[in-house]
Each structure stands twice: as C-alpha cells, then as structure tokens.
CSV table of C-alpha atoms in Angstrom, one decimal:
chain,number,residue,atom,x,y,z
A,9,LEU,CA,87.9,-12.4,15.4
A,10,LYS,CA,90.2,-10.1,13.4
A,11,THR,CA,91.0,-10.2,9.7
A,12,SER,CA,93.8,-8.8,7.7
A,13,GLY,CA,91.7,-7.0,5.2
A,14,GLU,CA,93.1,-9.0,2.3
A,15,LYS,CA,90.7,-11.4,0.5
A,16,GLY,CA,93.5,-13.7,-0.4
A,17,VAL,CA,94.5,-14.2,3.3
A,18,ILE,CA,90.8,-14.8,4.2
A,19,ILE,CA,90.4,-17.4,1.5
A,20,ASN,CA,93.5,-19.3,2.5
A,21,LEU,CA,92.4,-19.2,6.1
A,22,MET,CA,89.0,-20.4,5.1
A,23,PHE,CA,90.3,-23.6,3.5
A,24,SER,CA,93.0,-24.2,6.1
A,25,SER,CA,90.4,-23.8,8.9
A,26,ALA,CA,87.5,-25.9,7.6
A,27,ALA,CA,86.3,-26.9,11.0
A,28,LEU,CA,86.2,-23.2,12.2
A,29,LEU,CA,84.4,-22.2,9.0
A,30,LYS,CA,81.8,-24.9,9.3
A,31,GLY,CA,80.8,-24.1,12.8
A,32,SER,CA,81.5,-20.4,13.2
A,33,GLY,CA,78.9,-17.8,12.1
A,34,GLU,CA,81.3,-15.1,13.4
A,35,PHE,CA,84.0,-16.3,10.9
A,36,VAL,CA,81.5,-16.3,8.0
A,37,MET,CA,80.3,-12.8,8.9
A,38,ALA,CA,84.0,-11.6,8.9
A,39,ALA,CA,84.5,-13.2,5.5
A,40,VAL,CA,81.3,-11.5,4.2
A,41,GLU,CA,82.6,-8.2,5.4
A,42,GLU,CA,85.8,-8.8,3.5
A,43,GLY,CA,83.8,-9.6,0.3
A,44,VAL,CA,84.7,-13.2,0.0
A,45,PRO,CA,82.3,-14.7,-2.7
A,46,ASN,CA,80.1,-17.7,-2.2
A,47,ILE,CA,81.1,-18.0,1.4
A,48,LEU,CA,78.0,-19.9,2.4
A,49,GLN,CA,79.0,-22.7,0.1
A,50,HIS,CA,81.6,-23.8,2.6
A,51,ALA,CA,79.6,-23.1,5.8
A,52,SER,CA,77.8,-25.7,8.0
A,53,GLU,CA,74.1,-26.3,7.8
A,54,ALA,CA,73.7,-24.5,11.1
A,55,VAL,CA,75.3,-21.4,9.6
A,56,GLN,CA,73.4,-21.7,6.4
A,57,ALA,CA,70.2,-21.6,8.5
A,58,ASP,CA,71.4,-18.6,10.5
A,59,ARG,CA,69.1,-15.8,9.3
A,60,GLY,CA,71.3,-12.9,10.3
A,61,VAL,CA,74.4,-14.5,8.6
A,62,VAL,CA,72.5,-15.4,5.5
A,63,LEU,CA,70.9,-12.0,5.1
A,64,ALA,CA,74.2,-10.3,5.3
A,65,ALA,CA,75.8,-12.8,2.9
A,66,VAL,CA,73.1,-12.4,0.2
A,67,LYS,CA,73.4,-8.6,0.4
A,68,GLN,CA,77.2,-9.0,-0.2
A,69,ASP,CA,76.9,-11.7,-2.9
A,70,ALA,CA,73.4,-12.8,-4.1
A,71,ALA,CA,74.8,-16.2,-5.2
A,72,ASN,CA,74.9,-17.1,-1.5
A,73,LEU,CA,71.2,-17.7,-1.7
A,74,GLU,CA,71.8,-21.0,-3.4
A,75,PHE,CA,73.5,-22.3,-0.3
A,76,ALA,CA,71.0,-21.0,2.3
A,77,SER,CA,68.7,-23.4,4.1
A,78,ASP,CA,65.4,-24.3,2.4
A,79,SER,CA,63.5,-22.2,5.0
A,80,LEU,CA,65.5,-19.1,4.3
A,81,ARG,CA,65.2,-19.6,0.5
A,82,GLY,CA,61.5,-19.2,1.3
A,83,ASP,CA,62.0,-16.1,3.6
A,84,ARG,CA,60.7,-13.1,1.8
A,85,GLU,CA,63.1,-10.6,3.2
A,86,VAL,CA,66.2,-12.7,2.5
A,87,VAL,CA,65.1,-13.5,-1.0
A,88,MET,CA,64.1,-9.8,-1.7
A,89,ALA,CA,67.6,-8.8,-0.5
A,90,ALA,CA,69.3,-11.3,-2.8
A,91,CYS,CA,67.2,-10.4,-5.8
A,92,ALA,CA,67.7,-6.7,-5.3
A,93,THR,CA,71.4,-7.4,-5.4
A,94,ASP,CA,71.3,-9.6,-8.5
A,95,GLY,CA,68.1,-10.7,-10.2
A,96,HIS,CA,69.6,-14.0,-11.1
A,97,ALA,CA,69.2,-15.0,-7.5
A,98,LEU,CA,65.5,-15.5,-8.3
A,99,GLN,CA,66.4,-19.0,-9.5
A,100,PHE,CA,67.3,-20.1,-6.0
A,101,ALA,CA,64.2,-18.8,-4.3
A,102,SER,CA,61.4,-21.1,-3.2
A,103,ASP,CA,58.7,-21.9,-5.8
A,104,GLU,CA,56.2,-19.7,-3.9
A,105,LEU,CA,58.4,-16.6,-3.9
A,106,ARG,CA,59.4,-17.1,-7.5
A,107,GLY,CA,55.7,-16.5,-8.3
A,108,SER,CA,55.4,-13.5,-6.0
A,109,ALA,CA,55.0,-10.1,-7.9
A,110,ASP,CA,57.1,-8.1,-5.5
A,111,VAL,CA,60.0,-10.5,-5.5
A,112,VAL,CA,60.0,-10.7,-9.3
A,113,LEU,CA,59.9,-7.0,-9.6
A,114,ALA,CA,62.9,-6.7,-7.3
A,115,ALA,CA,64.7,-9.3,-9.5
A,116,VAL,CA,64.0,-7.8,-12.9
A,117,THR,CA,64.7,-4.2,-11.8
A,118,SER,CA,67.9,-5.0,-10.1
A,119,PRO,CA,71.0,-3.2,-11.5
A,120,GLY,CA,72.2,-4.8,-14.8
A,121,SER,CA,70.0,-7.9,-14.5
A,122,GLU,CA,67.2,-9.4,-16.5
A,123,ALA,CA,66.0,-12.5,-14.8
A,124,THR,CA,62.9,-13.4,-16.8
A,125,GLU,CA,64.4,-16.8,-17.7
A,126,TYR,CA,63.8,-17.9,-14.1
A,127,PHE,CA,60.1,-17.0,-14.0
A,128,PRO,CA,57.6,-19.8,-13.4
A,129,PRO,CA,56.4,-21.1,-16.8
A,130,CYS,CA,52.8,-19.7,-16.4
A,131,PRO,CA,51.1,-16.6,-17.7
A,132,TRP,CA,50.7,-13.6,-15.5
A,133,ASP,CA,47.4,-11.9,-14.7
A,134,ASP,CA,49.1,-9.1,-12.7
A,135,GLU,CA,48.9,-5.9,-14.9
A,136,GLU,CA,51.3,-4.0,-12.7
A,137,LEU,CA,53.9,-6.8,-12.9
A,138,CYS,CA,53.6,-7.0,-16.7
A,139,LEU,CA,53.8,-3.3,-17.3
A,140,ARG,CA,56.4,-2.0,-14.9
A,141,PRO,CA,59.4,-4.0,-16.0
A,142,GLU,CA,59.0,-4.3,-19.8
A,143,ALA,CA,60.8,-7.6,-19.9
A,144,CYS,CA,57.7,-9.1,-18.2
A,145,ILE,CA,55.2,-8.2,-21.0
A,146,ARG,CA,55.9,-11.5,-22.7
A,147,TYR,CA,54.4,-13.3,-19.7
A,148,ALA,CA,51.0,-11.4,-19.9
A,149,SER,CA,48.1,-13.8,-19.8
A,150,SER,CA,45.3,-14.0,-22.3
A,151,VAL,CA,43.1,-12.3,-19.8
A,152,LEU,CA,45.3,-9.2,-19.9
A,153,TRP,CA,45.5,-9.3,-23.7
A,154,ARG,CA,41.7,-9.0,-23.8
A,155,ASP,CA,41.8,-5.8,-21.7
A,156,PRO,CA,41.6,-2.6,-23.8
A,157,ALA,CA,43.3,-0.5,-21.2
A,158,PHE,CA,46.2,-3.0,-20.9
A,159,ILE,CA,46.6,-3.1,-24.7
A,160,GLN,CA,46.5,0.7,-25.0
A,161,ALA,CA,49.3,0.9,-22.3
A,162,ILE,CA,51.3,-1.6,-24.3
A,163,VAL,CA,50.9,0.2,-27.6
A,164,GLU,CA,52.1,3.5,-26.0
A,165,LYS,CA,55.2,1.8,-24.6
A,166,ASP,CA,56.9,1.6,-28.0
A,167,THR,CA,58.1,5.1,-28.9
A,168,TYR,CA,60.5,4.1,-31.7
A,169,LEU,CA,59.7,5.9,-34.9
A,170,ARG,CA,59.9,3.6,-38.0
A,171,ILE,CA,59.9,6.0,-40.9
A,172,ALA,CA,60.4,3.4,-43.6
A,173,GLU,CA,58.0,0.6,-42.6
A,174,GLY,CA,55.6,2.2,-40.1
A,175,MET,CA,54.4,0.4,-37.0
A,176,THR,CA,52.6,-2.9,-37.1
A,177,PRO,CA,51.6,-5.4,-34.4
A,178,ARG,CA,54.4,-7.7,-35.6
A,179,ASN,CA,57.2,-5.1,-35.4
A,180,HIS,CA,55.9,-3.4,-32.3
A,181,LYS,CA,58.4,-3.9,-29.6
A,182,PHE,CA,55.8,-5.5,-27.2
A,183,LEU,CA,52.7,-6.4,-29.2
A,184,LYS,CA,54.7,-9.1,-30.9
A,185,TYR,CA,54.2,-11.1,-27.7
A,186,ALA,CA,50.4,-10.8,-28.0
A,187,PRO,CA,48.2,-13.7,-29.2
A,188,ALA,CA,47.6,-13.9,-33.0
A,189,GLU,CA,44.0,-12.6,-32.7
A,190,VAL,CA,45.2,-9.4,-31.1
A,191,HIS,CA,47.3,-8.7,-34.2
A,192,THR,CA,44.2,-8.5,-36.4
A,193,ASP,CA,41.9,-6.8,-34.0
A,194,LYS,CA,40.5,-3.6,-35.6
A,195,ALA,CA,40.6,-1.7,-32.3
A,196,VAL,CA,44.2,-2.6,-31.8
A,197,LEU,CA,45.2,-1.6,-35.3
A,198,GLU,CA,43.5,1.7,-34.9
A,199,ALA,CA,45.2,2.3,-31.5
A,200,ILE,CA,48.6,1.7,-33.2
A,201,ALA,CA,47.7,4.1,-36.1
A,202,VAL,CA,46.7,6.8,-33.7
A,203,HIS,CA,49.8,6.3,-31.5
A,204,TYR,CA,52.2,6.2,-34.4
A,205,ASN,CA,50.7,9.3,-36.1
A,206,LYS,CA,51.1,11.1,-32.8
A,207,LEU,CA,54.8,10.0,-32.6
A,208,MET,CA,55.3,11.4,-36.1
A,209,VAL,CA,53.8,14.7,-35.3
A,210,GLU,CA,55.8,15.0,-32.1
A,211,THR,CA,58.9,14.2,-34.0
A,212,ALA,CA,58.1,16.7,-36.6
A,213,MET,CA,57.6,19.4,-34.0
A,214,ALA,CA,60.9,18.5,-32.3
A,215,ASN,CA,62.7,18.5,-35.7
A,216,LYS,CA,61.7,21.6,-37.7
A,217,HIS,CA,63.5,20.5,-40.8
A,218,ILE,CA,61.2,17.4,-41.2
A,219,ASP,CA,58.2,17.9,-43.6
A,220,THR,CA,55.4,18.1,-41.0
A,221,GLY,CA,52.7,17.8,-43.7
A,222,ARG,CA,54.2,14.7,-45.1
A,223,LEU,CA,54.4,13.1,-41.7
A,224,LYS,CA,50.8,14.0,-40.9
A,225,ARG,CA,49.6,12.4,-44.1
A,226,ARG,CA,51.5,9.2,-43.5
A,227,ARG,CA,49.5,6.3,-42.2
A,228,THR,CA,50.7,3.0,-40.8
A,229,THR,CA,50.0,-0.1,-43.0
A,230,TRP,CA,49.6,-3.8,-42.3
C-alpha cells in the first residue's frame, strides 16, 4: 500500500474506502504513519483488537486508545504508551490500570498534561506516587498524612518565599490538601517554621542587599 504523503488525500481515501479501512490493518498503519488523527475510530473491531496496530496508533495519537478493544485498554504496555503521549488518555484505560501507580505516573508526567481529573476517586497510600508528581499530593490518604517523614517532604516542596504573610498550613502550596487536624499539629507548625526560616536565610545569602538580620528574626505566624 502506497500513500501520497498528504493527510488530506489519506482522509479522503479513508472515507471513500470504508470497506478497505474497516478490514485492513495495513491501511490503518499507513494512515498512522501519515499522522491521521483518531484513525481507530473508523476501523473494524478486528483492527481495533490488533495489538501491533493499536500500539502504533496510540503512540501517534493517544486519543486512539478510546477506540481500542476492551482487552487492549487493559494492556499495560498499550496504555503506558498512550499515557506517555498524552496523560488524558488515562480516562480510556481499564479501571485496574487507572489505579496503577506506574500508569498514573506516566500520565501526569507526560508533556504538557495534568490528568489528575481522571484518577479513581479514592485516596492513595503510595508515597512515591503522591510525591513525585506534585499534582498527586491532593490524593494522599489519611495514612500518609499521619507519617512525619511524608509531611516533612511535603513541607519542603514549597519553596515560595512569602515576605508579607509568612508561610502557614493554609497558604502552603501542598499542605492545604491535608486534613484539618494536620493544620493545627504542633510538629507540623514547627516544621513549617524551620523550613520557612531556612528559606529566608538562603534568600538573604543569595541577595546581599536584603537585611539578613531582619529575615533571621522573622518568624512565621498562624
């Protein structure tokens, strides 16, 4: 099968040759190579279940995962390839894979994509998952929020210096997702104070014109 190299010609051929499209994996592969979007939408069930074709299609356009067979939407390699291309493909993955840490990581770290809206609506106990892509912190479970090491890691993730108001659990970039009891925990408040004072000193050292003594004396307030 030869193609002209022009997407418009391929698309016109696609619609004028529906029978060929529906039955020919070779035709679909050629269209994938030409960059035709959503090509699997028009393919036959047999082609939509062809692993080689689907894998190539989702690498070219992640939206093709929506039209893959149920079994391939539950295929880890296929889903990982789609999510790595565009995290929004996570919505078309099987329920099992949507709850898989490595698949979610591929989705939320894909170029230009934040796919957290497609996460299963349950809290996460996986510390690595919640810490690596910052968008996942909001899904941390109550178990993680009781872990001092996890909280310390969260505290240190916010490096924005708030000269006017200081840093508090409620304006912290990530602690705002913590349960209410975390916001009043003395250990957490102390961790924030230590972290913020460290940020102020580092900023003062990096900017010699800032009054270092004033920054050292400043404390965060709640």
